[in-house]
Amino acid sequence: ELKVEQNPLFLSMQEGKNYTIYCNYSTTSDRLYWYRQDPGKSLESLFVLLSNGAVKQEGRLMASLDTKARLSTLHITAAVHDLSATYFCAVVPDSGYALNFGKGTSLLVTP
Amino acid sequence: AAGVIQSPRHLIKEKRETATLKCYPIPRHDTVYWYQQGPGQDPQFLISFYEKMQSDKGSIPDRFSAQQFSDYHSELNMSSLELGDSALYFCASSSLMNTEAFFGQGTRLTVV
């Protein structure tokens, strides 16, 4: 059974600070996704990482993938309140087609 | 750009009733996925279709069924509804040639 583990599950951080969210998965895969979800809303695609060593950046967020370690990170730089949301990583295993989600990291950025 | 359309957006049903959720994928997308997200939970994969055939199956209860039609829209049929079926139901679509799945706005089902 594929396991996708995120940590931390809850994160409260001050504006201007940096932090990293980690996503570990238990099966071979070279397709990892990060989504953002605001309360009661849909899942917004942030990053698609398709190869070992992939790094993508958008604004204050940067995501990376290490397929050998089965680890992805989402780094937040100089957090702002607008980044408050739940962030999910999701993995498509080599043997399947569907996204398997982690439990999500609920991020709260405070002044 | 066209997005994934789900209907209805909200649905209230009583226990033991049936419900049908509809999903219209992005044009030229041939794959549809259904997910269930309970309050405070991560999305759970239910079922997917590629070119109108079931391609993958997750934790879909036997009371639920789904299909993809010739125009690529999909319907999730839910029978003998239980209180625990109350959740957000998301549909996502992708093109097999594209690696990214795009999600609809979801249908919030409340069973009372």
CSV table of C-alpha atoms in Angstrom, one decimal:
chain,number,residue,atom,x,y,z
A,1,GLU,CA,0.0,0.0,0.0
A,2,LEU,CA,1.3,3.4,-1.0
A,3,LYS,CA,1.9,5.7,1.9
A,4,VAL,CA,2.4,9.4,1.6
A,5,GLU,CA,3.5,11.2,4.7
A,6,GLN,CA,3.7,14.9,5.2
A,7,ASN,CA,5.2,16.8,8.1
A,8,PRO,CA,4.4,18.8,9.9
A,9,LEU,CA,0.6,18.5,9.8
A,10,PHE,CA,0.2,21.9,11.4
A,11,LEU,CA,2.4,24.9,11.1
A,12,SER,CA,2.1,28.3,12.6
A,13,MET,CA,4.7,30.7,11.5
A,14,GLN,CA,5.3,34.4,11.6
A,15,GLU,CA,5.3,36.6,8.6
A,16,GLY,CA,8.8,37.0,7.1
A,17,LYS,CA,10.1,33.6,8.4
A,18,ASN,CA,11.2,30.6,6.3
A,19,TYR,CA,10.1,27.1,6.7
A,20,THR,CA,10.1,23.7,4.9
A,21,ILE,CA,7.3,21.1,4.6
A,22,TYR,CA,8.4,17.6,3.9
A,23,CYS,CA,6.7,14.8,1.9
A,24,ASN,CA,7.9,11.2,2.0
A,25,TYR,CA,6.4,8.4,0.0
A,26,SER,CA,6.8,4.7,0.1
A,27,THR,CA,6.8,3.5,-3.5
A,28,THR,CA,8.7,4.2,-6.7
A,29,SER,CA,7.4,7.2,-8.5
A,30,ASP,CA,8.7,10.0,-10.6
A,31,ARG,CA,5.6,12.1,-10.5
A,32,LEU,CA,4.9,14.3,-7.5
A,33,TYR,CA,2.5,17.2,-7.2
A,34,TRP,CA,1.9,19.9,-4.7
A,35,TYR,CA,-1.6,21.4,-4.3
A,36,ARG,CA,-3.0,24.3,-2.2
A,37,GLN,CA,-6.4,24.2,-0.8
A,38,ASP,CA,-8.3,27.1,0.9
A,39,PRO,CA,-11.1,26.1,3.3
A,40,GLY,CA,-14.1,24.6,1.4
A,41,LYS,CA,-12.4,25.3,-1.9
A,42,SER,CA,-11.0,23.3,-4.7
A,43,LEU,CA,-7.4,22.0,-5.0
A,44,GLU,CA,-5.1,24.4,-6.8
A,45,SER,CA,-2.1,23.0,-8.6
A,46,LEU,CA,1.2,24.5,-7.4
A,47,PHE,CA,3.9,22.4,-8.8
A,48,VAL,CA,4.4,19.3,-10.9
A,49,LEU,CA,7.7,17.5,-10.4
A,50,LEU,CA,8.6,14.8,-12.9
A,51,SER,CA,12.2,13.8,-12.4
A,52,ASN,CA,14.8,13.3,-9.9
A,53,GLY,CA,16.4,16.6,-8.9
A,54,ALA,CA,13.6,18.7,-10.2
A,55,VAL,CA,13.3,22.1,-8.6
A,56,LYS,CA,10.5,24.6,-9.3
A,57,GLN,CA,9.9,28.0,-7.9
A,58,GLU,CA,6.9,30.3,-7.9
A,59,GLY,CA,7.0,33.4,-5.9
A,60,ARG,CA,7.8,32.6,-2.2
A,61,LEU,CA,7.4,28.8,-2.8
A,62,MET,CA,10.0,26.4,-4.0
A,63,ALA,CA,9.5,22.7,-4.5
A,64,SER,CA,12.1,19.9,-5.0
A,65,LEU,CA,12.1,16.2,-5.6
A,66,ASP,CA,14.6,13.5,-4.7
A,67,THR,CA,13.2,10.3,-6.2
A,68,LYS,CA,16.0,8.2,-4.7
A,69,ALA,CA,15.2,9.3,-1.2
A,70,ARG,CA,11.5,9.4,-2.1
A,71,LEU,CA,11.3,12.8,-0.6
A,72,SER,CA,9.9,16.1,-1.8
A,73,THR,CA,10.1,19.5,0.0
A,74,LEU,CA,8.1,22.6,-0.2
A,75,HIS,CA,10.1,25.6,1.0
A,76,ILE,CA,8.4,28.8,2.0
A,77,THR,CA,10.5,32.0,2.0
A,78,ALA,CA,9.5,35.1,3.9
A,79,ALA,CA,6.0,34.0,4.5
A,80,VAL,CA,3.1,36.3,4.1
A,81,HIS,CA,-0.5,36.0,5.4
A,82,ASP,CA,-1.8,35.1,2.0
A,83,LEU,CA,0.0,31.8,2.1
A,84,SER,CA,-2.2,30.6,4.9
A,85,ALA,CA,-3.9,27.4,3.5
A,86,THR,CA,-3.6,23.7,3.5
A,87,TYR,CA,-0.8,22.2,1.3
A,88,PHE,CA,-1.0,18.7,0.0
A,89,CYS,CA,1.6,16.6,-1.7
A,90,ALA,CA,0.4,13.8,-3.9
A,91,VAL,CA,2.1,11.0,-5.7
A,92,VAL,CA,1.2,8.9,-8.7
A,93,PRO,CA,2.9,5.5,-8.3
A,94,ASP,CA,4.6,3.9,-11.3
A,95,SER,CA,2.0,1.2,-11.1
A,96,GLY,CA,-1.1,3.4,-11.3
A,97,TYR,CA,-2.7,6.5,-12.5
A,98,ALA,CA,-4.4,8.2,-9.6
A,99,LEU,CA,-3.0,10.8,-7.2
A,100,ASN,CA,-2.4,9.5,-3.7
A,101,PHE,CA,-2.5,12.4,-1.2
A,102,GLY,CA,-0.7,13.1,2.0
A,103,LYS,CA,-2.6,14.2,5.0
A,104,GLY,CA,-1.9,17.8,4.3
A,105,THR,CA,-0.1,20.6,6.1
A,106,SER,CA,-2.3,23.3,7.6
A,107,LEU,CA,-0.3,26.5,7.4
A,108,LEU,CA,-1.2,29.6,9.4
A,109,VAL,CA,0.9,32.7,8.9
A,110,THR,CA,0.5,35.3,11.6
A,111,PRO,CA,1.7,38.9,11.8
B,1,ALA,CA,-9.6,28.7,-20.2
B,2,ALA,CA,-12.3,26.1,-19.6
B,3,GLY,CA,-12.0,24.3,-16.4
B,4,VAL,CA,-13.6,21.1,-14.9
B,5,ILE,CA,-17.3,21.7,-14.2
B,6,GLN,CA,-19.1,19.9,-11.5
B,7,SER,CA,-22.8,19.9,-10.7
B,8,PRO,CA,-24.5,20.4,-8.5
B,9,ARG,CA,-22.3,22.5,-6.3
B,10,HIS,CA,-24.3,21.7,-3.2
B,11,LEU,CA,-26.7,18.7,-2.5
B,12,ILE,CA,-28.7,17.8,0.6
B,13,LYS,CA,-30.1,14.3,0.8
B,14,GLU,CA,-31.7,12.2,3.4
B,15,LYS,CA,-30.3,8.8,4.6
B,16,ARG,CA,-31.0,6.0,2.3
B,17,GLU,CA,-31.7,8.3,-0.7
B,18,THR,CA,-29.7,8.3,-3.9
B,19,ALA,CA,-27.6,11.0,-5.4
B,20,THR,CA,-26.0,11.6,-8.8
B,21,LEU,CA,-23.0,13.9,-9.2
B,22,LYS,CA,-21.9,15.1,-12.6
B,23,CYS,CA,-18.5,16.1,-13.9
B,24,TYR,CA,-17.6,17.7,-17.2
B,25,PRO,CA,-13.9,17.5,-17.9
B,26,ILE,CA,-11.7,20.0,-19.6
B,27,PRO,CA,-12.2,19.7,-23.4
B,28,ARG,CA,-9.9,17.1,-25.0
B,29,HIS,CA,-9.2,15.5,-21.6
B,30,ASP,CA,-9.8,11.8,-21.8
B,31,THR,CA,-9.3,10.8,-18.1
B,32,VAL,CA,-11.6,11.6,-15.2
B,33,TYR,CA,-10.9,10.9,-11.5
B,34,TRP,CA,-13.3,11.1,-8.6
B,35,TYR,CA,-12.2,11.9,-5.1
B,36,GLN,CA,-14.0,12.1,-1.7
B,37,GLN,CA,-12.8,14.6,0.9
B,38,GLY,CA,-14.3,14.4,4.4
B,39,PRO,CA,-14.0,17.3,6.8
B,40,GLY,CA,-10.4,18.0,7.7
B,41,GLN,CA,-9.3,15.0,5.7
B,42,ASP,CA,-7.1,14.5,2.6
B,43,PRO,CA,-8.8,13.6,-0.7
B,44,GLN,CA,-9.4,9.9,-1.1
B,45,PHE,CA,-9.3,8.4,-4.6
B,46,LEU,CA,-12.6,6.6,-5.5
B,47,ILE,CA,-12.4,5.7,-9.2
B,48,SER,CA,-11.0,6.8,-12.6
B,49,PHE,CA,-11.9,6.4,-16.2
B,50,TYR,CA,-9.8,6.6,-19.4
B,51,GLU,CA,-11.5,6.7,-22.7
B,52,LYS,CA,-14.8,5.6,-21.1
B,53,MET,CA,-13.3,2.6,-19.5
B,54,GLN,CA,-12.6,2.2,-15.8
B,55,SER,CA,-8.8,2.6,-15.4
B,56,ASP,CA,-8.2,2.5,-11.7
B,57,LYS,CA,-10.3,1.8,-8.6
B,58,GLY,CA,-9.7,3.1,-5.1
B,59,SER,CA,-11.8,3.1,-1.9
B,60,ILE,CA,-15.2,3.3,-3.6
B,61,PRO,CA,-18.0,1.7,-1.6
B,62,ASP,CA,-20.1,-0.9,-3.4
B,63,ARG,CA,-23.1,1.5,-3.0
B,64,PHE,CA,-21.4,3.8,-5.4
B,65,SER,CA,-21.0,3.4,-9.1
B,66,ALA,CA,-19.7,5.6,-11.8
B,67,GLN,CA,-19.3,5.8,-15.6
B,68,GLN,CA,-17.9,8.0,-18.3
B,69,PHE,CA,-20.0,8.7,-21.3
B,70,SER,CA,-19.3,9.1,-25.0
B,71,ASP,CA,-18.9,12.9,-24.5
B,72,TYR,CA,-16.4,12.2,-21.7
B,73,HIS,CA,-18.5,13.6,-19.0
B,74,SER,CA,-18.8,11.4,-15.9
B,75,GLU,CA,-21.4,10.7,-13.3
B,76,LEU,CA,-21.0,9.3,-9.8
B,77,ASN,CA,-24.1,7.5,-8.6
B,78,MET,CA,-24.5,7.0,-4.9
B,79,SER,CA,-27.2,4.9,-3.4
B,80,SER,CA,-28.4,4.1,0.2
B,81,LEU,CA,-26.7,7.2,1.4
B,82,GLU,CA,-25.3,7.2,4.9
B,83,LEU,CA,-24.4,10.1,7.2
B,84,GLY,CA,-20.8,9.3,6.7
B,85,ASP,CA,-21.1,10.0,3.0
B,86,SER,CA,-21.3,13.7,3.8
B,87,ALA,CA,-18.2,15.1,2.1
B,88,LEU,CA,-16.8,17.2,-0.7
B,89,TYR,CA,-16.6,15.2,-3.9
B,90,PHE,CA,-14.1,16.4,-6.4
B,91,CYS,CA,-13.7,15.4,-10.0
B,92,ALA,CA,-10.4,15.9,-11.8
B,93,SER,CA,-9.5,15.5,-15.4
B,94,SER,CA,-6.3,15.1,-17.4
B,95,SER,CA,-5.1,14.1,-20.7
B,96,LEU,CA,-3.1,10.9,-20.9
B,97,MET,CA,-0.4,12.8,-22.7
B,98,ASN,CA,-0.4,15.5,-20.0
B,99,THR,CA,0.9,14.7,-16.6
B,100,GLU,CA,-1.3,17.2,-14.6
B,101,ALA,CA,-4.7,16.7,-13.2
B,102,PHE,CA,-7.0,19.7,-12.8
B,103,PHE,CA,-9.7,19.7,-10.2
B,104,GLY,CA,-13.3,21.0,-10.4
B,105,GLN,CA,-14.9,23.1,-7.7
B,106,GLY,CA,-16.4,20.1,-6.0
B,107,THR,CA,-19.9,19.1,-4.9
B,108,ARG,CA,-20.6,19.4,-1.2
B,109,LEU,CA,-22.9,16.5,-0.3
B,110,THR,CA,-24.7,16.7,3.0
B,111,VAL,CA,-26.7,13.6,4.2
B,112,VAL,CA,-29.2,14.3,6.9
